[in-house]
Coordinates of C-alpha atoms and ligand atoms in Angstrom, one line a residue:
M1 CA 3.3 -0.3 -13.3
V2 CA 6.0 -2.0 -14.1
I3 CA 9.4 -1.3 -12.5
Q4 CA 12.7 -3.6 -12.6
W5 CA 14.7 -3.1 -9.9
Y6 CA 18.4 -4.2 -9.7
P7 CA 20.7 -3.1 -6.6
G8 CA 22.2 -0.4 -8.7
H9 CA 19.0 1.0 -9.3
M10 CA 18.0 1.1 -5.6
A11 CA 21.1 2.8 -4.6
K12 CA 20.0 5.7 -6.9
A13 CA 16.3 5.8 -6.3
K14 CA 17.4 6.1 -2.6
R15 CA 20.2 8.8 -3.1
E16 CA 17.4 10.9 -5.2
V17 CA 14.8 10.4 -2.8
T18 CA 17.3 11.2 0.0
E19 CA 18.2 14.5 -2.0
Q20 CA 14.1 15.3 -2.4
L21 CA 13.6 15.1 1.2
K22 CA 16.3 17.9 2.1
K23 CA 13.6 20.4 0.2
V24 CA 10.4 19.3 2.6
D25 CA 10.0 19.7 5.7
V26 CA 7.6 16.6 6.4
V27 CA 7.2 13.2 4.0
F28 CA 4.1 11.9 3.5
E29 CA 4.7 8.2 3.8
L30 CA 2.1 5.9 1.3
V31 CA 1.3 2.7 2.3
D32 CA -1.5 0.4 1.4
A33 CA -4.1 0.3 4.2
R34 CA -4.6 -3.5 3.2
I35 CA -1.1 -4.3 4.2
P36 CA 0.5 -1.3 6.1
F37 CA 3.5 -3.5 6.8
S38 CA 4.5 -5.2 3.7
S39 CA 4.1 -2.4 1.6
R40 CA 6.8 -0.4 2.8
N41 CA 10.4 0.1 1.4
P42 CA 12.1 -1.8 3.4
M43 CA 14.7 0.9 4.2
I44 CA 12.2 3.7 4.8
D45 CA 13.0 4.5 8.4
E46 CA 16.8 4.7 7.4
V47 CA 15.5 6.9 4.2
I48 CA 13.1 9.3 6.1
Q49 CA 15.2 9.5 9.7
Q50 CA 14.0 11.8 11.6
K51 CA 12.1 14.1 9.2
P52 CA 8.4 14.8 10.7
R53 CA 6.3 11.8 8.8
V54 CA 2.5 11.6 8.0
V55 CA 2.2 8.0 7.1
I56 CA -1.1 7.9 4.9
F57 CA -3.0 4.3 4.7
N58 CA -4.3 4.6 1.0
K59 CA -7.3 2.3 -0.1
K60 CA -9.0 2.1 3.0
D61 CA -12.1 1.7 1.1
M62 CA -10.9 -1.9 0.5
A63 CA -9.4 -2.5 4.0
N64 CA -10.1 -3.4 7.2
L65 CA -10.6 -0.4 9.5
K66 CA -10.4 -2.3 12.7
E67 CA -6.7 -4.0 11.8
M68 CA -5.7 -1.0 10.1
E69 CA -6.5 1.0 13.3
K70 CA -4.2 -1.4 15.1
W71 CA -1.5 -0.4 13.2
Y72 CA -1.7 3.6 13.9
A73 CA -0.2 2.6 17.0
F74 CA 2.8 0.6 15.6
F75 CA 3.3 4.2 13.4
R76 CA 2.8 6.5 16.4
D77 CA 5.6 4.8 18.5
K78 CA 8.0 5.7 15.7
G79 CA 6.7 9.4 16.0
A80 CA 4.8 9.5 13.1
Y81 CA 1.3 10.6 12.0
P82 CA -1.1 8.5 10.7
V83 CA -4.1 8.9 8.5
A84 CA -6.4 7.0 6.0
V85 CA -7.5 7.6 2.8
D86 CA -9.4 6.6 -0.5
A87 CA -7.3 8.4 -3.2
K88 CA -9.3 7.3 -5.9
H89 CA -12.8 8.6 -4.5
G90 CA -11.3 11.4 -2.8
K91 CA -12.2 10.7 0.9
G92 CA -10.0 11.5 4.0
L93 CA -8.1 14.0 2.4
K94 CA -8.4 16.6 4.4
N95 CA -6.8 15.0 7.4
V96 CA -4.1 14.9 5.6
E97 CA -3.4 18.4 5.4
A98 CA -4.1 18.7 9.2
A99 CA -1.5 15.7 10.1
A100 CA 1.2 17.7 8.0
I101 CA 0.2 20.9 10.1
E102 CA 0.5 18.3 13.8
A103 CA 3.3 16.9 12.2
T104 CA 5.7 20.4 11.8
R105 CA 4.3 21.9 14.4
E106 CA 7.1 22.1 17.0
K107 CA 9.6 22.8 13.9
F108 CA 7.3 26.0 12.6
E109 CA 7.2 26.9 16.4
R110 CA 11.0 26.9 16.4
E111 CA 10.9 29.1 13.1
K112 CA 8.5 31.7 14.7
A113 CA 10.7 31.9 17.8
K114 CA 13.4 32.9 15.5
G115 CA 11.7 35.5 13.9
L116 CA 11.2 33.5 10.7
K117 CA 8.1 34.4 8.6
P118 CA 5.3 32.2 8.5
R119 CA 5.4 30.3 5.2
A120 CA 3.9 27.3 3.5
I121 CA 4.5 23.7 4.7
R122 CA 6.5 21.3 2.2
A123 CA 5.7 18.2 1.8
M124 CA 6.4 15.0 -0.5
I125 CA 5.4 11.8 -1.5
V126 CA 7.5 8.5 -1.0
G127 CA 6.1 4.8 -1.5
I128 CA 6.5 1.7 -3.4
P129 CA 5.0 1.8 -7.0
N130 CA 0.9 1.3 -7.0
V131 CA 0.1 2.0 -3.2
G132 CA -1.5 5.1 -5.0
K133 CA 0.9 8.0 -5.3
S134 CA 0.0 9.5 -8.2
T135 CA -3.9 9.1 -7.3
L136 CA -3.4 10.9 -4.3
I137 CA -1.2 14.0 -5.9
N138 CA -4.1 14.3 -8.4
K139 CA -6.7 14.5 -6.1
L140 CA -5.0 16.5 -3.4
A141 CA -3.7 18.8 -6.9
N142 CA -7.5 18.7 -7.9
R143 CA -6.4 17.9 -11.3
A144 CA -4.1 15.9 -13.5
I145 CA -0.5 16.3 -12.6
A146 CA 0.7 13.0 -11.8
Q147 CA 1.4 10.6 -14.4
T148 CA 1.3 6.9 -13.4
G149 CA 4.5 4.9 -14.4
N150 CA 7.3 7.3 -13.5
K151 CA 10.8 6.1 -13.0
P152 CA 11.9 4.8 -10.1
G153 CA 13.4 7.5 -7.6
V154 CA 12.0 11.2 -8.6
T155 CA 11.8 12.5 -11.8
K156 CA 13.5 15.5 -12.5
Q157 CA 11.4 18.0 -13.8
Q158 CA 9.2 19.0 -10.6
Q159 CA 6.8 21.9 -9.4
W160 CA 5.1 22.6 -6.1
I161 CA 1.2 22.0 -6.2
K162 CA -0.6 24.1 -3.5
V163 CA -3.1 21.7 -1.0
G164 CA -5.1 23.5 1.1
K165 CA -4.2 26.8 3.0
S166 CA -1.3 25.7 4.2
L167 CA 0.5 23.1 2.3
Q168 CA 3.0 22.7 -0.6
L169 CA 2.9 19.1 -2.5
L170 CA 6.1 18.2 -4.7
D171 CA 4.3 16.9 -8.0
T172 CA 6.5 13.9 -8.6
P173 CA 6.2 11.2 -6.0
G174 CA 9.7 9.7 -4.6
I175 CA 9.4 5.9 -6.0
L176 CA 10.8 3.2 -3.7
W177 CA 11.2 -0.8 -4.0
P178 CA 9.0 -3.1 -1.4
K179 CA 10.4 -5.6 0.2
F180 CA 11.0 -8.6 -2.2
E181 CA 12.8 -10.7 -0.5
D182 CA 10.4 -11.9 2.4
Q183 CA 7.8 -14.8 0.3
L184 CA 4.9 -14.1 2.4
I185 CA 5.0 -10.5 1.8
G186 CA 5.7 -10.9 -2.0
K187 CA 2.2 -13.0 -1.9
K188 CA 0.8 -10.1 0.0
L189 CA 2.0 -7.6 -2.3
S190 CA 0.8 -9.8 -5.4
L191 CA -2.2 -10.1 -3.6
T192 CA -3.2 -6.3 -3.1
G193 CA -1.8 -5.4 -6.7
A194 CA 1.7 -3.9 -5.6
I195 CA 4.0 -6.0 -7.7
K196 CA 3.7 -7.7 -11.3
D197 CA 1.9 -11.2 -11.2
S198 CA 5.2 -12.6 -13.2
I199 CA 7.5 -12.4 -10.2
V200 CA 5.9 -14.6 -8.2
H201 CA 4.1 -18.1 -8.3
L202 CA -0.1 -17.1 -9.0
D203 CA -1.3 -20.5 -7.6
E204 CA 0.5 -19.8 -4.5
V205 CA -0.9 -16.1 -4.1
A206 CA -4.5 -17.5 -4.8
I207 CA -3.8 -20.5 -2.3
Y208 CA -2.5 -18.0 0.1
G209 CA -5.5 -15.8 -0.7
L210 CA -8.0 -18.7 -0.2
E211 CA -6.4 -20.0 3.2
F212 CA -6.5 -16.3 4.3
L213 CA -10.2 -16.0 3.7
I214 CA -11.3 -19.7 4.9
E215 CA -9.6 -18.6 8.4
H216 CA -11.0 -15.0 8.4
D217 CA -14.3 -14.8 6.4
Y218 CA -15.2 -18.3 5.8
E219 CA -19.2 -17.5 5.4
A220 CA -18.5 -14.4 2.9
L221 CA -16.3 -16.8 1.1
L222 CA -18.8 -19.4 0.3
A223 CA -21.8 -16.6 0.0
H224 CA -19.8 -15.3 -2.4
F225 CA -19.0 -17.9 -4.8
K226 CA -22.4 -19.8 -3.8
I227 CA -20.6 -22.9 -3.0
D228 CA -20.7 -25.1 0.0
V229 CA -17.1 -26.8 1.1
P230 CA -16.3 -28.0 4.5
R231 CA -13.9 -25.4 6.2
D232 CA -11.4 -28.4 6.5
A233 CA -11.4 -29.4 2.8
E234 CA -8.5 -29.9 0.2
M235 CA -7.5 -27.0 -1.7
L236 CA -8.4 -29.0 -4.7
T237 CA -11.7 -29.4 -3.4
W238 CA -12.2 -26.1 -3.1
F239 CA -10.6 -25.1 -6.6
D240 CA -13.0 -27.5 -8.3
A241 CA -16.0 -26.1 -6.5
I242 CA -15.5 -22.8 -7.2
G243 CA -14.4 -23.6 -11.1
R244 CA -18.0 -25.7 -11.8
K245 CA -19.7 -22.8 -10.2
R246 CA -18.5 -19.9 -12.5
G247 CA -18.3 -22.2 -15.2
L248 CA -14.4 -22.2 -15.7
L249 CA -14.0 -25.4 -17.3
Q250 CA -11.8 -26.5 -20.5
R251 CA -11.5 -29.7 -22.8
G252 CA -13.5 -32.6 -21.3
N253 CA -15.2 -30.7 -19.0
E254 CA -12.1 -30.7 -16.5
V255 CA -11.8 -27.4 -14.3
D256 CA -9.4 -24.9 -15.8
Y257 CA -7.2 -24.1 -12.7
E258 CA -5.5 -21.0 -14.0
A259 CA -9.0 -19.0 -14.6
V260 CA -9.9 -20.4 -11.0
I261 CA -6.9 -18.8 -9.9
E262 CA -7.3 -15.5 -12.0
A263 CA -11.0 -15.4 -10.7
L264 CA -9.9 -15.9 -7.0
I265 CA -7.0 -13.3 -7.2
Y266 CA -9.0 -10.6 -9.0
D267 CA -12.1 -10.9 -6.5
I268 CA -9.4 -10.8 -3.3
R269 CA -7.4 -7.9 -5.0
N270 CA -10.8 -5.9 -5.7
A271 CA -12.1 -6.2 -2.9
K272 CA -15.6 -8.0 -4.0
I273 CA -15.4 -10.8 -1.4
G274 CA -14.9 -8.5 1.5
T275 CA -12.1 -5.4 2.8
Y276 CA -9.6 -6.9 5.0
C277 CA -6.0 -6.4 6.1
F278 CA -3.2 -9.2 5.6
D279 CA -0.9 -8.0 8.0
L280 CA -2.1 -8.8 11.1
Y281 CA -1.1 -6.5 13.5
S282 CA -1.1 -9.5 16.7
E283 CA 1.0 -11.6 14.0
W284 CA 3.6 -8.9 13.8
Q285 CA 3.9 -8.6 17.4
A286 CA 4.0 -12.2 18.2
E287 CA 7.1 -12.5 15.6
T288 CA 8.9 -9.3 17.2
D289 CA 8.3 -10.5 20.7
A290 CA 9.6 -14.3 19.3
Ligands
G4P1 P1 1.3 4.7 -7.8 O1 1.7 6.2 -8.5 O2 1.8 4.5 -6.3 O3 2.4 3.5 -8.5 O4 -0.4 4.5 -7.8 P2 -1.6 5.0 -8.9 O5 -1.9 6.4 -8.3 O6 -1.4 4.8 -10.6 O7 -2.5 3.9 -8.6 C1 -2.4 2.2 -8.6 C2 -3.6 1.8 -8.7 O8 -4.6 1.9 -7.1 C3 -4.9 2.4 -9.6 O9 -5.2 1.6 -10.2 C4 -5.7 3.1 -8.8 O10 -6.8 3.7 -9.4 C5 -5.6 2.6 -7.7 N1 -6.0 3.5 -6.7 C6 -5.2 4.3 -5.8 N2 -5.6 4.5 -4.9 C7 -6.9 4.3 -4.5 C8 -7.7 4.2 -3.3 O11 -8.0 4.8 -2.7 N3 -8.8 3.1 -3.3 C9 -9.0 1.9 -4.7 N4 -9.7 1.3 -4.3 N5 -7.7 2.0 -5.5 C10 -7.1 3.1 -5.7 P3 -5.4 0.8 -11.6 O12 -5.9 -0.7 -11.6 O13 -4.1 0.8 -12.1 O14 -5.9 2.1 -12.6 P4 -7.5 2.1 -12.5 O15 -8.4 1.3 -13.1 O16 -7.8 3.3 -11.3 O17 -7.7 3.3 -13.6

């Protein structure tokens, strides 16, 4: 999905989502499990405030489970309930309802004490583009409801979908903007396909991805491309090796670097080499401590 964000646009999206939140008991904040920090809207805490929150790590099929679990602590500290799903293949969906029940337990106990009748928990999904909001809604509803390519904010015509025994979900998600400002976050968003390629330099994205793999999964990188390159080789040596092995050449038998960049990004983005979390909890912690 391609969305252009302007300041007025962002303010409107924030206003609309804030308005919709009044209708629900719990918010499902959807993040990409490969970048649980970088795929958050920068103002999300301000938008959600004290509302009970389930943080859904989507695309867990492409993420590193151990690293993901470290991020759970980060969200638990905020009083949120983290769960991981793979919306595309319908994995882990039951955990969503269970977490919603946990997150709203106190609220419903208060209602019960006041003599209010039991009712379904109302929830809505909020997240940046391409984290899988529509895919998750459709899977939870068990049919095609949400369309990809919605406008930012919240689309007007809305209905509640019944999910499991105790949940009602708004059929349209709240769409908020990602963190554009930070260069490194921009590269991570591009590498995972969350933002449109044209707003970042793809060569920098490919180099970032390659450096990450050299540091964290060197052997798998060599095996994947069937190359043999020393760990400390220049970037150009890596690009040449990949290009020649894959036959990505142009006139004069020169390596076609654009094709190499594309191949690298494609393979990392689609977890062809391995499953990773590009947001490292230890790095975030060190930065915060500093
Ligand atoms: P959005 O509403 O938040 O904008 O995201 P959307 O559901 O449109 O999903 C964006 C892309 O992410 C889609 O891929 C979708 O299939 C994929 N996706 C969503 N959830 C998961 C998941 O848990 N695992 C994996 N591996 N992929 C997921 P696409 O390439 O745009 O479409 P398609 O090729 O799947 O049709």
